[in-house]
Coordinates of C-alpha atoms in Angstrom, one line a residue:
X1 CA 1.6 25.0 -20.2
X2 CA 5.0 24.6 -18.7
X3 CA 8.0 23.1 -20.3
X4 CA 8.4 19.8 -19.3
X5 CA 11.8 19.4 -17.7
X6 CA 14.3 17.5 -19.1
X7 CA 16.6 15.0 -17.1
X8 CA 20.4 15.3 -16.3
X9 CA 21.4 12.5 -18.7
X10 CA 19.7 14.8 -21.7
X11 CA 22.4 17.9 -20.5
X12 CA 20.2 20.2 -19.7
X13 CA 19.7 22.3 -16.5
X14 CA 17.6 20.9 -13.6
X15 CA 15.9 24.2 -12.1
X16 CA 15.4 24.6 -8.1
X17 CA 12.8 26.0 -6.0
X18 CA 9.2 26.0 -5.5
X19 CA 8.6 26.8 -8.6
X20 CA 10.4 23.7 -10.2
X21 CA 8.8 21.6 -7.9
X22 CA 5.1 23.4 -8.2
X23 CA 4.7 22.5 -4.1
X24 CA 5.5 18.9 -4.5
X25 CA 7.3 17.5 -1.3
X26 CA 8.1 13.7 -2.5
X27 CA 7.8 12.6 1.4
X28 CA 5.0 14.9 2.6
X29 CA 2.1 13.2 2.7
X30 CA -0.1 15.5 5.0
X31 CA -2.0 17.1 2.1
X32 CA -0.4 16.2 -1.4
X33 CA -3.4 17.0 -3.5
X34 CA -3.1 20.6 -4.7
X35 CA 0.4 20.2 -5.9
X36 CA -0.4 16.7 -7.9
X37 CA -3.3 19.1 -9.2
X38 CA -0.9 22.1 -10.5
X39 CA 1.9 19.4 -11.3
X40 CA -1.0 17.7 -13.6
X41 CA -1.4 21.2 -15.6
X42 CA 1.9 22.4 -15.3
X43 CA 4.2 20.0 -15.2
X44 CA 2.8 16.5 -15.7
X45 CA 6.0 14.7 -16.4
X46 CA 9.0 16.5 -14.3
X47 CA 12.4 15.2 -12.9
X48 CA 12.6 16.2 -9.2
X49 CA 16.2 15.9 -8.3
X50 CA 16.0 15.7 -5.0
X51 CA 15.3 12.2 -5.2
X52 CA 16.6 11.3 -8.6
X53 CA 13.0 10.1 -10.2
X54 CA 10.6 11.6 -13.3
X55 CA 7.3 12.3 -11.2
X56 CA 4.4 11.3 -13.6
X57 CA 0.6 12.5 -12.4
X58 CA -1.6 12.1 -15.5
X59 CA -3.9 9.0 -15.0
X60 CA -3.3 8.6 -18.8
X61 CA 0.4 8.3 -19.0
X62 CA 0.3 6.7 -15.1
X63 CA -1.7 3.5 -16.9
X64 CA 0.0 3.3 -20.1
X65 CA 3.5 2.6 -18.1
X66 CA 2.0 0.3 -15.8
X67 CA 0.8 -1.7 -19.1
X68 CA 4.0 -1.5 -20.9
X69 CA 6.1 -3.6 -18.4
X70 CA 8.2 -4.6 -21.2
X71 CA 9.7 -1.1 -21.5
X72 CA 9.2 0.3 -17.9
X73 CA 10.5 -2.7 -15.4
X74 CA 9.2 -3.4 -12.0
X75 CA 12.6 -4.4 -10.6
X76 CA 12.9 -1.0 -8.7
X77 CA 10.0 -1.4 -7.0
X78 CA 11.3 -2.6 -3.6
X79 CA 14.6 -0.8 -3.9
X80 CA 15.5 1.5 -1.0
X81 CA 14.7 5.2 -1.9
X82 CA 18.3 6.2 0.1
X83 CA 21.0 4.1 0.1
X84 CA 21.9 2.1 2.6
X85 CA 24.7 3.1 4.9
X86 CA 27.5 0.7 5.6
X87 CA 26.9 -0.1 9.3
X88 CA 22.7 -1.1 7.9
X89 CA 24.9 -2.9 5.1
X90 CA 27.0 -4.7 7.3
X91 CA 24.1 -6.1 9.9
X92 CA 21.9 -7.2 7.0
X93 CA 24.3 -8.9 5.0
X94 CA 25.7 -11.0 8.5
X95 CA 22.7 -11.6 8.9
X96 CA 21.8 -13.8 6.2
X97 CA 18.7 -10.9 4.6
X98 CA 18.8 -11.9 1.0
X99 CA 15.1 -11.4 0.6
X100 CA 13.5 -10.1 -2.4
X101 CA 10.3 -9.0 -3.3
X102 CA 7.5 -11.9 -3.7
X103 CA 6.2 -10.2 -6.8
X104 CA 5.6 -6.6 -7.3
X105 CA 9.8 -6.3 -8.5
X106 CA 9.8 -9.6 -10.0
X107 CA 9.7 -9.2 -14.0
X108 CA 8.5 -11.7 -16.6
X109 CA 9.5 -15.1 -16.3
X110 CA 10.4 -15.3 -13.0
X111 CA 7.0 -13.0 -12.5
X112 CA 4.3 -14.6 -14.7
X113 CA 6.1 -18.2 -12.8
X114 CA 5.6 -17.5 -9.3
X115 CA 2.6 -15.4 -9.8
X116 CA 0.8 -18.7 -11.4
X117 CA 1.4 -20.5 -8.4
X118 CA 1.3 -18.2 -5.8
X119 CA -2.7 -17.1 -7.5
X120 CA -3.3 -20.4 -6.8
X121 CA -3.5 -19.8 -2.9
X122 CA -5.8 -16.3 -3.2
X123 CA -8.7 -18.7 -3.5
X124 CA -12.4 -18.0 -3.1
X125 CA -12.7 -20.8 -0.5
X126 CA -9.8 -19.2 1.2
X127 CA -11.4 -15.8 1.6
X128 CA -15.0 -17.4 2.5
X129 CA -12.9 -19.4 5.7
X130 CA -11.7 -16.1 6.7
X131 CA -15.0 -14.3 6.7
X132 CA -16.6 -15.2 9.9
X133 CA -13.2 -14.8 11.7
X134 CA -12.9 -11.5 10.3
X135 CA -16.3 -10.1 11.3
X136 CA -15.9 -11.3 14.9
X137 CA -12.7 -10.1 15.7
X138 CA -14.7 -6.2 14.0
X139 CA -17.1 -7.2 16.3
X140 CA -15.5 -7.6 19.0
X141 CA -12.8 -4.8 18.8
X142 CA -15.8 -2.5 18.4
X143 CA -17.7 -3.3 21.4
X144 CA -14.7 -3.4 23.3
X145 CA -14.4 0.6 21.9
X146 CA -18.0 1.4 22.6
X147 CA -17.9 0.3 26.1
X148 CA -15.9 2.8 27.2
X149 CA -17.5 5.6 29.5
X150 CA -15.6 8.6 28.2
X151 CA -16.8 7.6 24.5
X152 CA -13.6 8.5 22.6
X153 CA -11.5 5.9 20.4
X154 CA -9.0 5.8 17.9
X155 CA -9.9 3.6 14.5
X156 CA -6.5 3.2 14.0
X157 CA -5.4 1.8 16.9
X158 CA -8.8 0.4 18.2
X159 CA -9.6 -1.5 15.0
X160 CA -7.5 -1.1 12.1
X161 CA -4.5 -2.0 13.7
X162 CA -5.1 -5.5 14.5
X163 CA -7.9 -6.9 12.0
X164 CA -5.6 -7.3 8.6
X165 CA -3.0 -8.3 10.8
X166 CA -4.3 -10.8 12.5
X167 CA -5.8 -11.5 8.8
X168 CA -2.8 -12.4 7.0
X169 CA -0.9 -13.9 9.8
X170 CA -3.5 -16.7 10.0
X171 CA -3.3 -16.7 5.9
X172 CA 0.3 -17.3 5.6
X173 CA 0.0 -19.8 9.0
X174 CA 2.4 -17.5 11.3
X175 CA 1.7 -16.8 14.8
X176 CA -1.6 -14.5 15.0
X177 CA -0.7 -13.6 19.0
X178 CA 2.5 -11.7 17.2
X179 CA 1.1 -8.8 15.9
X180 CA 3.0 -5.8 17.6
X181 CA 6.3 -8.0 16.5
X182 CA 4.9 -8.4 13.3
X183 CA 4.1 -4.6 12.5
X184 CA 7.6 -3.6 13.9
X185 CA 9.1 -5.5 11.3
X186 CA 6.4 -3.9 8.7
X187 CA 7.4 -0.7 10.3
X188 CA 10.8 -1.0 9.7
X189 CA 10.4 -2.8 6.0
X190 CA 8.5 0.5 4.7
X191 CA 10.9 3.2 6.7
X192 CA 14.1 1.2 5.4
X193 CA 12.6 1.0 1.7
X194 CA 10.4 4.1 1.2
X195 CA 11.8 6.6 3.6
X196 CA 13.8 9.4 3.9
X197 CA 16.6 8.0 6.9
X198 CA 20.1 8.9 7.9
X199 CA 23.0 6.1 8.2
X200 CA 22.6 6.2 12.0
X201 CA 18.7 6.2 11.9
X202 CA 18.8 2.7 9.6
X203 CA 20.5 0.5 12.2
X204 CA 17.6 -0.2 14.1
X205 CA 15.5 -1.3 11.1
X206 CA 18.4 -3.0 9.7
X207 CA 18.0 -5.6 12.9
X208 CA 14.9 -5.5 12.3
X209 CA 14.5 -6.5 8.9
X210 CA 17.4 -9.6 9.4
X211 CA 14.9 -10.7 12.2
X212 CA 11.8 -10.6 10.0
X213 CA 13.9 -12.4 7.0
X214 CA 14.8 -14.9 9.7
X215 CA 10.8 -15.7 10.3
X216 CA 9.9 -16.0 6.6
X217 CA 12.5 -18.9 6.3
X218 CA 11.4 -20.6 9.4
X219 CA 7.8 -20.8 8.2
X220 CA 8.7 -22.2 4.9
X221 CA 11.0 -24.7 6.7
X222 CA 7.9 -25.7 9.2
X223 CA 5.8 -25.7 6.2
X224 CA 8.1 -28.9 5.2
X225 CA 7.6 -30.4 8.1
X226 CA 3.9 -29.9 9.3
X227 CA 2.1 -29.1 6.1
X228 CA -0.2 -26.5 7.5
X229 CA -3.3 -25.7 5.9
X230 CA -2.2 -21.9 5.0
X231 CA -0.8 -20.2 2.0
X232 CA 3.1 -20.8 3.0
X233 CA 1.5 -24.6 3.3
X234 CA -0.4 -24.8 0.1
X235 CA 2.8 -23.4 -1.8
X236 CA 4.9 -25.9 -0.4
X237 CA 2.7 -28.6 -1.4
X238 CA 3.0 -27.0 -5.1
X239 CA 6.5 -27.2 -4.9
X240 CA 6.2 -30.7 -3.9
X241 CA 4.0 -31.6 -6.7
X242 CA 6.2 -30.3 -9.5
X243 CA 5.6 -26.4 -9.7
X244 CA 8.9 -24.9 -10.0
X245 CA 9.2 -22.6 -7.3
X246 CA 12.1 -22.7 -5.2
X247 CA 12.4 -22.5 -0.9
X248 CA 13.6 -19.0 -1.3
X249 CA 10.8 -17.7 -3.6
X250 CA 8.3 -19.0 -1.3
X251 CA 10.1 -17.0 1.6
X252 CA 9.9 -14.1 -0.5
X253 CA 6.2 -14.3 -0.9
X254 CA 5.7 -14.0 2.5
X255 CA 7.7 -12.0 3.1
X256 CA 6.0 -9.5 0.9
X257 CA 2.8 -10.5 2.1
X258 CA 3.4 -10.3 5.6
X259 CA 4.1 -6.7 4.6
X260 CA 1.8 -5.8 2.0
X261 CA -1.3 -7.6 3.0
X262 CA -2.0 -5.9 6.3
X263 CA 0.2 -2.2 5.9
X264 CA -2.1 -1.0 3.0
X265 CA -5.3 -2.8 4.8
X266 CA -4.5 -0.8 7.7
X267 CA -4.1 2.4 6.2
X268 CA -7.4 1.6 3.9
X269 CA -9.6 1.0 7.1
X270 CA -8.6 4.2 8.4
X271 CA -8.8 6.1 5.5
X272 CA -12.4 5.1 4.7
X273 CA -13.5 5.7 7.9
X274 CA -11.7 9.0 8.2
X275 CA -12.9 10.1 4.7
X276 CA -16.4 9.0 5.6
X277 CA -17.0 11.0 8.5
X278 CA -15.9 13.8 6.9
X279 CA -18.8 13.9 4.8
X280 CA -21.3 13.2 7.4
X281 CA -24.0 12.8 4.8
X282 CA -21.9 10.0 3.2
X283 CA -21.9 8.4 6.1
X284 CA -25.4 8.5 6.9
X285 CA -26.1 7.0 3.4
X286 CA -24.2 3.8 4.4
X287 CA -25.5 3.7 7.6
X288 CA -29.1 3.9 5.8
X289 CA -28.6 1.6 2.7
X290 CA -25.3 -0.6 3.7
X291 CA -25.5 -1.9 0.5
X292 CA -24.0 1.2 -0.9
X293 CA -20.6 0.2 1.1
X294 CA -18.3 -1.8 -1.9
X295 CA -18.9 1.0 -3.8
X296 CA -18.0 3.2 -1.0
X297 CA -14.5 1.3 -0.6
X298 CA -13.7 1.9 -4.3
X299 CA -14.4 5.4 -4.2
X300 CA -11.8 6.0 -0.8
X301 CA -9.1 3.9 -3.2
X302 CA -9.9 6.3 -5.7
X303 CA -10.0 9.4 -3.3
X304 CA -7.3 8.3 -0.4
X305 CA -6.0 5.2 -1.5
X306 CA -3.2 3.6 0.8
X307 CA -0.5 4.1 -1.9
X308 CA 0.3 7.3 -3.1
X309 CA 3.3 6.5 -5.6
X310 CA 5.0 3.7 -7.1
X311 CA 8.2 3.2 -9.2
X312 CA 9.3 2.2 -12.6
X313 CA 12.7 1.8 -14.7
X314 CA 13.1 2.6 -18.1
X315 CA 15.0 -0.3 -19.9
X316 CA 14.9 1.9 -23.1
X317 CA 15.0 5.1 -24.6
X318 CA 11.3 5.8 -24.3
X319 CA 8.5 8.4 -24.3
X320 CA 6.0 9.6 -21.3
X321 CA 3.6 12.4 -22.0
X322 CA 5.7 13.5 -24.8
X323 CA 8.8 13.5 -22.9
X324 CA 12.1 11.9 -23.5
X325 CA 13.3 9.5 -21.0
X326 CA 16.5 7.8 -21.0
X327 CA 17.1 3.9 -20.6
X328 CA 17.9 3.7 -16.8
X329 CA 15.7 6.8 -15.7
X330 CA 14.0 5.8 -12.4
X331 CA 10.3 6.7 -13.1
X332 CA 7.4 7.5 -10.0
X333 CA 4.2 7.4 -11.0
X334 CA 1.7 9.0 -8.6
X335 CA -1.5 7.3 -8.3
X336 CA -2.6 10.0 -5.9
X337 CA -2.6 12.3 -8.7
X338 CA -3.9 10.3 -11.4
X339 CA -7.1 8.8 -9.2
X340 CA -8.1 12.4 -9.3
X341 CA -7.4 13.5 -13.0
X342 CA -10.3 14.9 -14.1
X343 CA -9.9 13.9 -17.9
X344 CA -11.0 10.6 -16.1
X345 CA -13.2 11.5 -13.0
X346 CA -15.2 14.6 -13.8
X347 CA -15.0 16.9 -10.4
X348 CA -12.6 14.5 -9.5
X349 CA -11.1 16.4 -6.2
X350 CA -15.0 15.5 -4.9
X351 CA -15.8 12.7 -2.6
X352 CA -18.5 11.0 -3.8
X353 CA -19.6 7.5 -3.2
X354 CA -22.0 7.3 -6.0
X355 CA -19.3 7.9 -8.5
X356 CA -20.1 5.5 -11.3
X357 CA -16.3 5.1 -12.4
X358 CA -14.7 5.0 -9.1
X359 CA -13.5 1.2 -9.6
X360 CA -10.9 2.3 -12.3
X361 CA -8.7 4.1 -9.9
X362 CA -5.3 2.7 -9.9
X363 CA -4.8 2.2 -6.3
X364 CA -4.1 -1.5 -7.2
X365 CA -1.9 -1.0 -10.1
X366 CA -2.3 -2.3 -13.2
X367 CA -1.7 -4.8 -15.8
X368 CA 0.6 -7.8 -14.7
X369 CA 1.5 -6.4 -11.4
X370 CA -2.1 -5.7 -10.7
X371 CA -2.1 -6.8 -6.9
X372 CA -3.1 -9.8 -6.2
X373 CA -4.4 -9.3 -2.7
X374 CA -7.0 -6.4 -3.6
X375 CA -10.3 -8.9 -2.8
X376 CA -9.0 -9.2 0.8
X377 CA -8.0 -5.8 1.2
X378 CA -11.6 -4.9 -0.2
X379 CA -13.6 -7.4 1.7
X380 CA -11.8 -6.5 5.2
X381 CA -12.9 -2.8 4.4
X382 CA -16.4 -3.8 3.7
X383 CA -16.7 -5.7 7.1
X384 CA -15.1 -3.1 9.1
X385 CA -17.6 -0.5 7.8
X386 CA -20.9 -2.7 7.7
X387 CA -20.2 -3.5 11.5
X388 CA -19.3 0.2 11.9
X389 CA -22.8 2.0 10.7
X390 CA -24.6 -1.4 12.4
X391 CA -22.9 -0.8 16.0
X392 CA -22.0 2.8 15.8
X393 CA -24.2 4.4 13.2
X394 CA -23.4 8.0 15.0
X395 CA -20.0 7.5 15.0
X396 CA -18.1 11.2 13.8
X397 CA -14.4 12.8 13.8
X398 CA -13.7 13.8 17.5
X399 CA -13.9 17.6 17.3
X400 CA -10.4 19.8 16.6
X401 CA -8.5 16.8 16.0
X402 CA -5.9 16.7 13.7
X403 CA -4.7 14.0 11.6
X404 CA -1.4 13.9 10.3
X405 CA 0.4 11.2 8.4
X406 CA 3.4 9.6 8.2
X407 CA 6.7 10.8 6.2
X408 CA 6.8 8.4 3.1
X409 CA 7.4 8.3 -0.7
X410 CA 4.5 6.1 -1.2
X411 CA 2.5 5.4 1.3
X412 CA -0.3 7.6 2.9
X413 CA -1.0 6.5 6.5
X414 CA -2.5 8.7 9.2
X415 CA -0.9 8.7 12.5
X416 CA -4.5 8.2 14.3
X417 CA -8.1 8.4 13.5
X418 CA -9.7 10.2 17.1
X419 CA -13.6 9.3 17.1
X420 CA -16.3 9.8 19.5
X421 CA -19.9 8.7 19.4
X422 CA -23.2 8.9 21.2
X423 CA -23.7 12.3 23.7
X424 CA -19.7 13.2 24.1
X425 CA -18.1 16.5 22.9

């Protein structure tokens, strides 16, 4: 096994080139899994000088870091990977952009306080109310796609793009007719936070983020006035009843959910269809027995989750996998690798909807920051698959289609998922 590299703070040289990185390219999401496998074997904890992070790839190490929030802080989880340029900074400052993470980058005691209050709004009642409208929208979108005489569609554009966005806008209490606007803002948030943009490329995204934050603040002000039956309305009522949460914190929860609540679910639905149609025998199992769909969703989350990596910061000197990490060091936890670690998941590179421990994946994190909206994401994906196997049992990937993924440090987002059905080639 290759000796793990020491961080620059330790005063040791950092090697360069393919040998040092074992094929790992931080922003390339097209097929990172061979490099993950090599890293797990050869350098499970190594310092990547290109991004300034310790890269951690084994299941046990990543789970332990997630669990030890006192040592490994989430405070950098939403920080820009690349420093903001002067012009983008000016635009955001003058535009009053002061958004902060709703939960994922907060630390106790603020995290504990806000999560406890926000959890009151993520109730089974809200999911039950949303389920019929989610299903109706899925059916409508699929019927529109399947009516095309050419028998060609794109699961991303025709289904996965709209459903989670309308769902989260409804939950939050935002305008459901503005899906393209919220998608544009969310794309900018992803690019500015986890992308590799030049100073010039950041400028239009900075304008979008100012608009995004302004809308989040407006939604809170409107909730005070109109008391809507929405998640933002619930938080405003909790504040009025004496819960300790500020308007800025409520707006920040909205800012986070209006991104995370649909982007990752759009990707999950898209990756679920892509993975299942790429394994026709397992797709047929769902056609024959839709009761297997919940287990299939967990296997998709394990095998091809929306989030491949998440970040932490060491607050004190520590060790990960026997490697010394200095206080202040940045850590990248590659869950996309952990979820295929064969010490945890037998034959981990194989997609298997009958896998008995698929639910033990780390795609929703672990510990105090475990994803609050995980049930809603899984519900929407379950409904999408149920209606797909019912309405389009002969669905298949379009022959010759090449699916590519956006460049990003943390999110594995397919550009499209081209499909066909019936007698089309």
